[in-house]
Short mmCIF file of C-alpha atoms and ligand atoms in Angstrom, two decimals:
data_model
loop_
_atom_site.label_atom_id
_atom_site.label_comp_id
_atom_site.label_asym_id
_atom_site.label_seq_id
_atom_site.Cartn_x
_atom_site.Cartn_y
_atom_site.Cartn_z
CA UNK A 141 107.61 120.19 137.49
CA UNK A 142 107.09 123.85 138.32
CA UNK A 143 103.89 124.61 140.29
CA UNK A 144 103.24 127.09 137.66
CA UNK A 145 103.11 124.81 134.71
CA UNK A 146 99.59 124.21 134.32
CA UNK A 147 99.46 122.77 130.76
CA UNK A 148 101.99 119.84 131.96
CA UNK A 149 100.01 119.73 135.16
CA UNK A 150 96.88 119.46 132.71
CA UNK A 151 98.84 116.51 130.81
CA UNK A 152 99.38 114.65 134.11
CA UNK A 153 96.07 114.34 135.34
CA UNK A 154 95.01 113.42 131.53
CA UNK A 155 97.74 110.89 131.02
CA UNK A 156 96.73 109.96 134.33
CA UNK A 157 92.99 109.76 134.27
CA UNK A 158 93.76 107.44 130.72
CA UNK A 159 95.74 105.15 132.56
CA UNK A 160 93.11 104.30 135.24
CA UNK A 161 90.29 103.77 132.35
CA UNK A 162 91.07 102.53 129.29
CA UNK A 163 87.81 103.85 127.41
CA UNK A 164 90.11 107.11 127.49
CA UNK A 165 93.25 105.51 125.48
CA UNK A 166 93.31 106.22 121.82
CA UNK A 167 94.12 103.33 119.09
CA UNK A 168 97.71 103.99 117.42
CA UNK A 169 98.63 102.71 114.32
CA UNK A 170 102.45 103.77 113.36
CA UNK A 171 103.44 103.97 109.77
CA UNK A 172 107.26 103.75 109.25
CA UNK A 173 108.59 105.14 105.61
CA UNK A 174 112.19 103.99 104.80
CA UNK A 175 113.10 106.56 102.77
CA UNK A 176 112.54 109.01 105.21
CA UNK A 177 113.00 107.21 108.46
CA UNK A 178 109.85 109.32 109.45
CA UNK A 179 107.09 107.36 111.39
CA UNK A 180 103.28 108.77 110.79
CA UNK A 181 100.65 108.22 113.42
CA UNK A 182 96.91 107.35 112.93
CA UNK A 183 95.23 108.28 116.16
CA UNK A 184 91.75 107.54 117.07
CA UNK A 185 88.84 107.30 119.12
CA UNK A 186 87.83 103.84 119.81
CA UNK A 187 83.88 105.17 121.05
CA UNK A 188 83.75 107.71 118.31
CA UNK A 189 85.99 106.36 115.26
CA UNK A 190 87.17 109.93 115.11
CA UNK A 191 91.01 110.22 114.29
CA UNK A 192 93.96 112.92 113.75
CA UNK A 193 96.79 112.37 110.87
CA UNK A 194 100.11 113.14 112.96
CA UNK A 195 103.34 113.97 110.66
CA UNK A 196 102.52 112.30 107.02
CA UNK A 197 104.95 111.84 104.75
CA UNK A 198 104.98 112.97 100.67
CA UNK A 199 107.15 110.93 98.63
CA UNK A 200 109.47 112.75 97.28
CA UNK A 201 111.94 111.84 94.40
CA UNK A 202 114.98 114.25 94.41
CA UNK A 203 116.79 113.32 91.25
CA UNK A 204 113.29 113.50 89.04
CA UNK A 205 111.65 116.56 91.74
CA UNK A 206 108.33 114.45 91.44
CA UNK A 207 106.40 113.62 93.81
CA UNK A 208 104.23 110.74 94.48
CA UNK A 209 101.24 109.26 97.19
CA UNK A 210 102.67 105.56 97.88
CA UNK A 211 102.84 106.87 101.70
CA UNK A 212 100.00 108.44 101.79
CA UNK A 213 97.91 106.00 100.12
CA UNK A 214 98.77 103.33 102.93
CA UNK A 215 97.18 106.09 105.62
CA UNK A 216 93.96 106.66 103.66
CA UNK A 217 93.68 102.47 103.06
CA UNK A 218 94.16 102.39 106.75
CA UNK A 219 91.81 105.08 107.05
CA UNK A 220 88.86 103.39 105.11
CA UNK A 221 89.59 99.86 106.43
CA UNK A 222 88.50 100.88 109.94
CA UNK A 223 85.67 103.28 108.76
CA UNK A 224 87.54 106.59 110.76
CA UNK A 225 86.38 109.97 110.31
CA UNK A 226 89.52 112.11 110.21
CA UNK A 227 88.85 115.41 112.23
CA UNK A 228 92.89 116.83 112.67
CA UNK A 229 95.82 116.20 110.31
CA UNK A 230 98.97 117.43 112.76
CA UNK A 231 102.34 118.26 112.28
CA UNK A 232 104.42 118.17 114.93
CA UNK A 233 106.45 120.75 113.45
CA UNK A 234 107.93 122.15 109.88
CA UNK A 235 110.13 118.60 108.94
CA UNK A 236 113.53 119.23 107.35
CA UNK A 237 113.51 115.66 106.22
CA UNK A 238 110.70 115.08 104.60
CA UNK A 239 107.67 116.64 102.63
CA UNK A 240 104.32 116.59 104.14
CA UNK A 241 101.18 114.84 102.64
CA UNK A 242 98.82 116.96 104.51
CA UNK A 243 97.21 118.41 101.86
CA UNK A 244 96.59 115.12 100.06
CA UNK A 245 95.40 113.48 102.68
CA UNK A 246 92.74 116.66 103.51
CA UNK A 247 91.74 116.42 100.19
CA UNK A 248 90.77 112.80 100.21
CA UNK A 249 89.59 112.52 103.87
CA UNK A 250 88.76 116.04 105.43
CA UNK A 251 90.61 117.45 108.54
CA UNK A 252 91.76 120.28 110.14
CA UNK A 253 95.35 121.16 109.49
CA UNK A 254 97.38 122.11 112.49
CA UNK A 255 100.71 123.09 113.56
CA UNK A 256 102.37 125.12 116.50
CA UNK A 257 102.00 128.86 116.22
CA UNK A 258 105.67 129.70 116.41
CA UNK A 259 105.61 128.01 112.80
CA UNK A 260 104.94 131.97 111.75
CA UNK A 261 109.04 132.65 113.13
CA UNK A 262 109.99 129.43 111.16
CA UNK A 263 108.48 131.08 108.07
CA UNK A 264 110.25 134.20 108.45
CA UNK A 265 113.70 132.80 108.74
CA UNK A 266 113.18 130.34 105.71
CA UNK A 267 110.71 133.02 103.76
CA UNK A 268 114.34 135.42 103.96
CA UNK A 269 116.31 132.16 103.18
CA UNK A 270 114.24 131.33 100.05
CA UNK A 271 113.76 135.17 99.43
CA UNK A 272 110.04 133.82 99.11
CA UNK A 273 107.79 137.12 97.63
CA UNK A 274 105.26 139.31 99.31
CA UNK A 275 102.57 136.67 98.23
CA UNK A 276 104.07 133.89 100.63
CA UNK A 277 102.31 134.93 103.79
CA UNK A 278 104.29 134.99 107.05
CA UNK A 279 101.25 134.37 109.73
CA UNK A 280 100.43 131.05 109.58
CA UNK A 281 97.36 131.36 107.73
CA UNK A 282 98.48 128.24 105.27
CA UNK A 283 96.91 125.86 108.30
CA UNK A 284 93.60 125.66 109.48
CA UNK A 285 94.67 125.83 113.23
CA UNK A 286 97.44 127.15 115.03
CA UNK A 287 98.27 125.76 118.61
CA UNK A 288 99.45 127.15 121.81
CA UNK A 289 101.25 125.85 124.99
CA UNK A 290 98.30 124.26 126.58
CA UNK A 291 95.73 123.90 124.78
CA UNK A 292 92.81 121.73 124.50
CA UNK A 293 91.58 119.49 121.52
CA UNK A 294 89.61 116.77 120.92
CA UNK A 295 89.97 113.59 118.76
CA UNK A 296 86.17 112.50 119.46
CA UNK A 297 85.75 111.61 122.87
CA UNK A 298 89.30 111.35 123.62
CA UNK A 299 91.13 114.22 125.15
CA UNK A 300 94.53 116.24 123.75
CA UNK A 301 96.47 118.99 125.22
CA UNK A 302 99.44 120.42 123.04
CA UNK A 303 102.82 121.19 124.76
CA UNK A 304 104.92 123.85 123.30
CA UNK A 305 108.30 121.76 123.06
CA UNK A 306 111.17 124.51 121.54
CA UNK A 307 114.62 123.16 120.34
CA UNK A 308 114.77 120.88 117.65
CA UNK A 309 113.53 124.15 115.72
CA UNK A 310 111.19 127.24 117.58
CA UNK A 311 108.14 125.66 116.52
CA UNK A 312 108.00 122.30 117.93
CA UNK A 313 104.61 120.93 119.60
CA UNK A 314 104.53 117.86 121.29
CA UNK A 315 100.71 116.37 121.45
CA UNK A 316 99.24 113.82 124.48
CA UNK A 317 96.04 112.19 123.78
CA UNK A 318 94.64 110.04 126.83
CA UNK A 319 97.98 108.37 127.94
CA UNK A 320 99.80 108.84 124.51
CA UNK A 321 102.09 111.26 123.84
CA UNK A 322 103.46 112.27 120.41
CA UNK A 323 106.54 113.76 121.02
CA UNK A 324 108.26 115.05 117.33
CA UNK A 325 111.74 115.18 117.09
CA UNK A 326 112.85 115.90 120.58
CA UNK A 327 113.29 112.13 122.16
CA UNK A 328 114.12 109.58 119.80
CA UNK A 329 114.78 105.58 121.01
CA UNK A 330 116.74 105.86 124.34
CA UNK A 331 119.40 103.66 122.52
CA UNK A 332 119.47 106.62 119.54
CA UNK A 333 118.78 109.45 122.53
CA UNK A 334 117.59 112.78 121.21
CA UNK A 335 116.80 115.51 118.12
CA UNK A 336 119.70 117.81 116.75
CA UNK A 337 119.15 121.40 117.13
CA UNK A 338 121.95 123.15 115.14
CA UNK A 339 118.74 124.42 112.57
CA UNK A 340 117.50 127.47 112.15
CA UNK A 341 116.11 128.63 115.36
CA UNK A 342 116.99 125.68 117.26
CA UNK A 343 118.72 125.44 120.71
CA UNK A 344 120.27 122.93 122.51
CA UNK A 345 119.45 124.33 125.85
CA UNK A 346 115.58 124.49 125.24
CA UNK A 347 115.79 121.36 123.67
CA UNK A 348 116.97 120.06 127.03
CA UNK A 349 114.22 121.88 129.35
CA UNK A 350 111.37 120.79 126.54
CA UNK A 351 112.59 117.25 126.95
CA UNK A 352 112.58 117.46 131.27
CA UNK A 353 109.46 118.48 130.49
CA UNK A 354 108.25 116.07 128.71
CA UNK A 355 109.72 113.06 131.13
CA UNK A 356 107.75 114.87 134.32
CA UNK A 357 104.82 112.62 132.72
CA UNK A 358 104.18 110.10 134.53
CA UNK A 359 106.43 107.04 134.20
CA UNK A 360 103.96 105.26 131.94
CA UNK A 361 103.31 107.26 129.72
CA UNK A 362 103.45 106.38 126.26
CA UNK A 363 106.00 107.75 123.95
CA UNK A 364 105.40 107.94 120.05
CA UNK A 365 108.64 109.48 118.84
CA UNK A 366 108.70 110.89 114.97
CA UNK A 367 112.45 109.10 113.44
CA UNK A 368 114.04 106.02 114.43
CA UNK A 369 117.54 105.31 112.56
CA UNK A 370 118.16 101.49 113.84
CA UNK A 371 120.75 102.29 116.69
CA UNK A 372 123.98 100.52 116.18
CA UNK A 373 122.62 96.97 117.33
CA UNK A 374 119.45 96.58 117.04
CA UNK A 375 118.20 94.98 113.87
CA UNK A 376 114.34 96.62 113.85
CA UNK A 377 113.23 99.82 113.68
CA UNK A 378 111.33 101.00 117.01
CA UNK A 379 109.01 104.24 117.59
CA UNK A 380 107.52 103.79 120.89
CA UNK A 381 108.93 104.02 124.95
CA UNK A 382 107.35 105.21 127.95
CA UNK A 383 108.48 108.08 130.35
CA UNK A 384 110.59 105.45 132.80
CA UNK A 385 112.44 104.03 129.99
CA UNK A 386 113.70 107.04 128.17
CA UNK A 387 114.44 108.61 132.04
CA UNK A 388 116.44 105.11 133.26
CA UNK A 389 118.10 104.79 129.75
CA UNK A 390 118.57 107.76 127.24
CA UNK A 391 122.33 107.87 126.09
CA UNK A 392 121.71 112.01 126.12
CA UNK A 393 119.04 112.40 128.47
CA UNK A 394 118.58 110.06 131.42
CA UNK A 395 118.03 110.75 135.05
CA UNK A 396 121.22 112.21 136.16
CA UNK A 397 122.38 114.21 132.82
CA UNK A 398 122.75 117.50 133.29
CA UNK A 399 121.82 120.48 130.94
CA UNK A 400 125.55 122.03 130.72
CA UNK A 401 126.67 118.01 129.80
CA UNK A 402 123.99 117.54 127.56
CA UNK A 403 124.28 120.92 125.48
CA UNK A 404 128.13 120.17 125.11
CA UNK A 405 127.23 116.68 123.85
CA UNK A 406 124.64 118.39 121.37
CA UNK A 407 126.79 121.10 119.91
CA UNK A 408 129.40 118.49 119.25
CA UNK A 409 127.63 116.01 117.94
CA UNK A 410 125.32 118.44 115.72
CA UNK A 411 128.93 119.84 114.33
CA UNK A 412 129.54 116.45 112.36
CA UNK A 413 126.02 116.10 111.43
CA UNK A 414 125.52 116.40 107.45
CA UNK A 415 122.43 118.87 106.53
CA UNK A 416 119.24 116.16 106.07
CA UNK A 417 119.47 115.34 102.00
CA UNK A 418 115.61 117.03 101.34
CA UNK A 419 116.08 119.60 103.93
CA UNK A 420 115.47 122.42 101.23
CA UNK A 421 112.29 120.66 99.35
CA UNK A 422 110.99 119.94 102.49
CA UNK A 423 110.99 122.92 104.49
CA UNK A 424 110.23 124.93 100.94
CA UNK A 425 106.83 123.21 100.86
CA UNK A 426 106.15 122.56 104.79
CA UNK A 427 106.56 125.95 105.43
CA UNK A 428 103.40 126.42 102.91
CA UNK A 429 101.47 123.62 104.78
CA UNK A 430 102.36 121.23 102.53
CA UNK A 431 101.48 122.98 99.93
CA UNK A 432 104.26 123.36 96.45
CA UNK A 433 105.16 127.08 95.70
CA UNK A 434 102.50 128.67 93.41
CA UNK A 435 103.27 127.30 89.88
CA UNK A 436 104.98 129.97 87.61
CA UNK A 437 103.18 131.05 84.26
CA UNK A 438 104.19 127.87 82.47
CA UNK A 439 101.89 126.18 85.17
CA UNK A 440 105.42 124.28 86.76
CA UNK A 441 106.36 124.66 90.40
CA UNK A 442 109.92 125.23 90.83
CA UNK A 443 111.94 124.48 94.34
CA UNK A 444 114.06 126.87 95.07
CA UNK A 445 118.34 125.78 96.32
CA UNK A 446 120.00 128.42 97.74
CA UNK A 447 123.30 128.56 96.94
CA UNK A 448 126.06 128.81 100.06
CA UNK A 449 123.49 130.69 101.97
CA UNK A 450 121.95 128.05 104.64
FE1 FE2 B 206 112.44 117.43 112.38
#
C-alpha cells in the first residue's frame, strides 16, 4: 500500500475496526439473476434497519424490447419482509450486461441513487456512440450522488468508504461497508479470476493496480463480487471470497502475478471475448440512470443499435 493512499488506509482501519466488533458488520443478502449472471446486494444495518440497493437488475427481453420487474420485485419482497428503510441504491458502475432497476426500485422504496463520478466520461464516449442529442446531459446529473476516491457514506450506523477502482471501464467504484467489500466487475471467483477491460475506456493495466489495491485489505475481508459464470467445475454459482483467497488462488491475479503477465493474459483473452448480448440496451439506459430514452411523440421509447460503429 502506498503511504499516501489514505482512502485504502481509511478502508483498512474500517474493515479492520468491523472485524474486531461485529455490531459494525452489515447483513448481506445476494440476489443471483440467471439471465444476467449479475448478483444484486441488499446491504443493511442490523442497529438501524437502514440498507443500500447495490447493482439491481431490470429484466430485459431482447427479442420483444420489453421490460419487466420479476428481479426487482424479489429485492423489494426482501425489502418489506425485514422492515428496511432503503437510504442508497448503488451502482457499482454503468453495466454492459444488464439494465438497471434503479429507478423502479426508488420509486417503490426511496433512496439515493449513486454512481462513481467518472460515469460523466462514460457518458461522453457512449452519448457520441449513440449520437444521443443536446437534451441527454453529459454531467452526471441523472443520479442523485456522485462519488469520489475516498469518500465517506453511511448505511445507518454502519460505515462505507468508496474506492475509485478504474479498468473494467473509467468509472468503476468499488464500495466497503464495515468488513464487506463490494467489489463490481474487477475480481470475479478466484477459479473464474477477473473483469475484461477491452470496453470503452477500459484498461488492462489499471485494472491490475485497482485490483492490488483492492487485495491490500486485510486478508479477511469480505469479497462480494458482481458476475459469477460457474467456472468449468464447479456445479453452483458463488459470489463471495475474502482478500487471502483471491491473493493465494486467482488464476489472473494471485500473489506472485505480475502486471506485464497479467495485461498480456487480458488483452488476449479479451480478443476472443464476444461483445455481452444487451451491451447496447444496457449501457443506452444505464448511462441515463436507469432511466429509458425520453419517449418520442408517439409516447414509445426507442433503443438505439449502432450499426458497425462500437
Ligand atoms: Fe460490468
Amino acid at each position: 500500500m502506498s503511504e499516501r493512499d489514505t482512502a485504502l488506509h481509511a478502508a483498512t482501519r474500517q474493515v479492520e475496526a468491523a472485524l474486531a466488533d461485529a455490531g459494525k458488520r452489515p447483513t448481506i443478502a445476494g440476489f443471483f439473476d440467471e439471465a444476467t449472471n449479475t448478483v444484486s446486494y441488499v446491504v443493511s444495518d442490523p442497529a438501524t434497519r437502514e440498507a443500500a440497493i447495490i447493482d439491481s437488475v431490470l429484466d430485459y427481453d431482447a427479442p420483444s424490447g420489453r421490460t419487466t420487474f420479476g428481479s426487482a420485485e424479489r429485492i423489494i419482497e426482501y425489502v418489506e419482509t425485514n422492515a428496511l428503510k432503503v437510504t442508497w441504491l448503488i451502482e457499482t458502475h454503468a453495466h454492459a450486461d444488464h439494465l438497471s432497476a434503479a429507478p423502479y426500485l426508488q420509486e417503490k422504496l426511496g433512496g439515493k441513487l449513486a454512481i462513481g463520478r467518472e460515469i460523466i466520461r462514460v457518458q461522453d464516449v457512449f452519448g457520441k456512440l449513440f449520437n444521443a442529442g443536446t437534451d441527454f446531459e453529459r454531467d452526471g446529473s441523472q443520479f442523485d450522488h456522485l462519488f469520489d476516491d475516498g469518500d465517506r457514506f453511511a448505511i445507518g450506523k454502519l460505515e462505507g468508504i468508496a474506492l475509485h477502482v478504474p479498468g473494467h471501464t473509467p468509472a468503476d467504484m468499488a464500495f466497503v461497508v464495515g468488513d464487506a467489500a463490494f467489489i463490481g466487475d474487477t475480481l470475479f471467483m478466484p477459479d473464474f479470476g477477473t473483469a475484461r477491460a477491452d470496453f470503452p475506456g477500459g484498461d488492462a493495466r489499471q485494472l491490475f493496480r485497482s485490483i492490488k489495491r483492492l487485495l491490500a485489505l486485510p486478508d479477511a475481508a469480505r469479497l462480494f463480487t458482481c458476475h459469477d459464470y460457474k467456472a468449468p467445475g464447479r456445479n453452483e454459482f458463488a459470489w463471495e471470497s475474502t482478500v487471502a483467497v483471491q491473493r493465494a488462488g486467482n488464476i489472473h491475479v494471485k500473489d506472485g502475478t505480475s502486471e506485464d503477465e497479467f495485461v498480456a493474459m487480458r488483452s488476449a483473452r479479451d480478443a476472443k471475448l464476444n461483445m455481452p448480448t444487451l451491451i447496447l440496451p444496457s449501457v443506452q439506459v444505464n448511462i441515463r440512470g436507469g432511466h429509458l430514452p425520453e419517449p418520442e411523440d408517439n409516447g414509445v421509447s426507442y433503443i438505439k443499435i449502432p450499426v458497425n460503429a462500437l
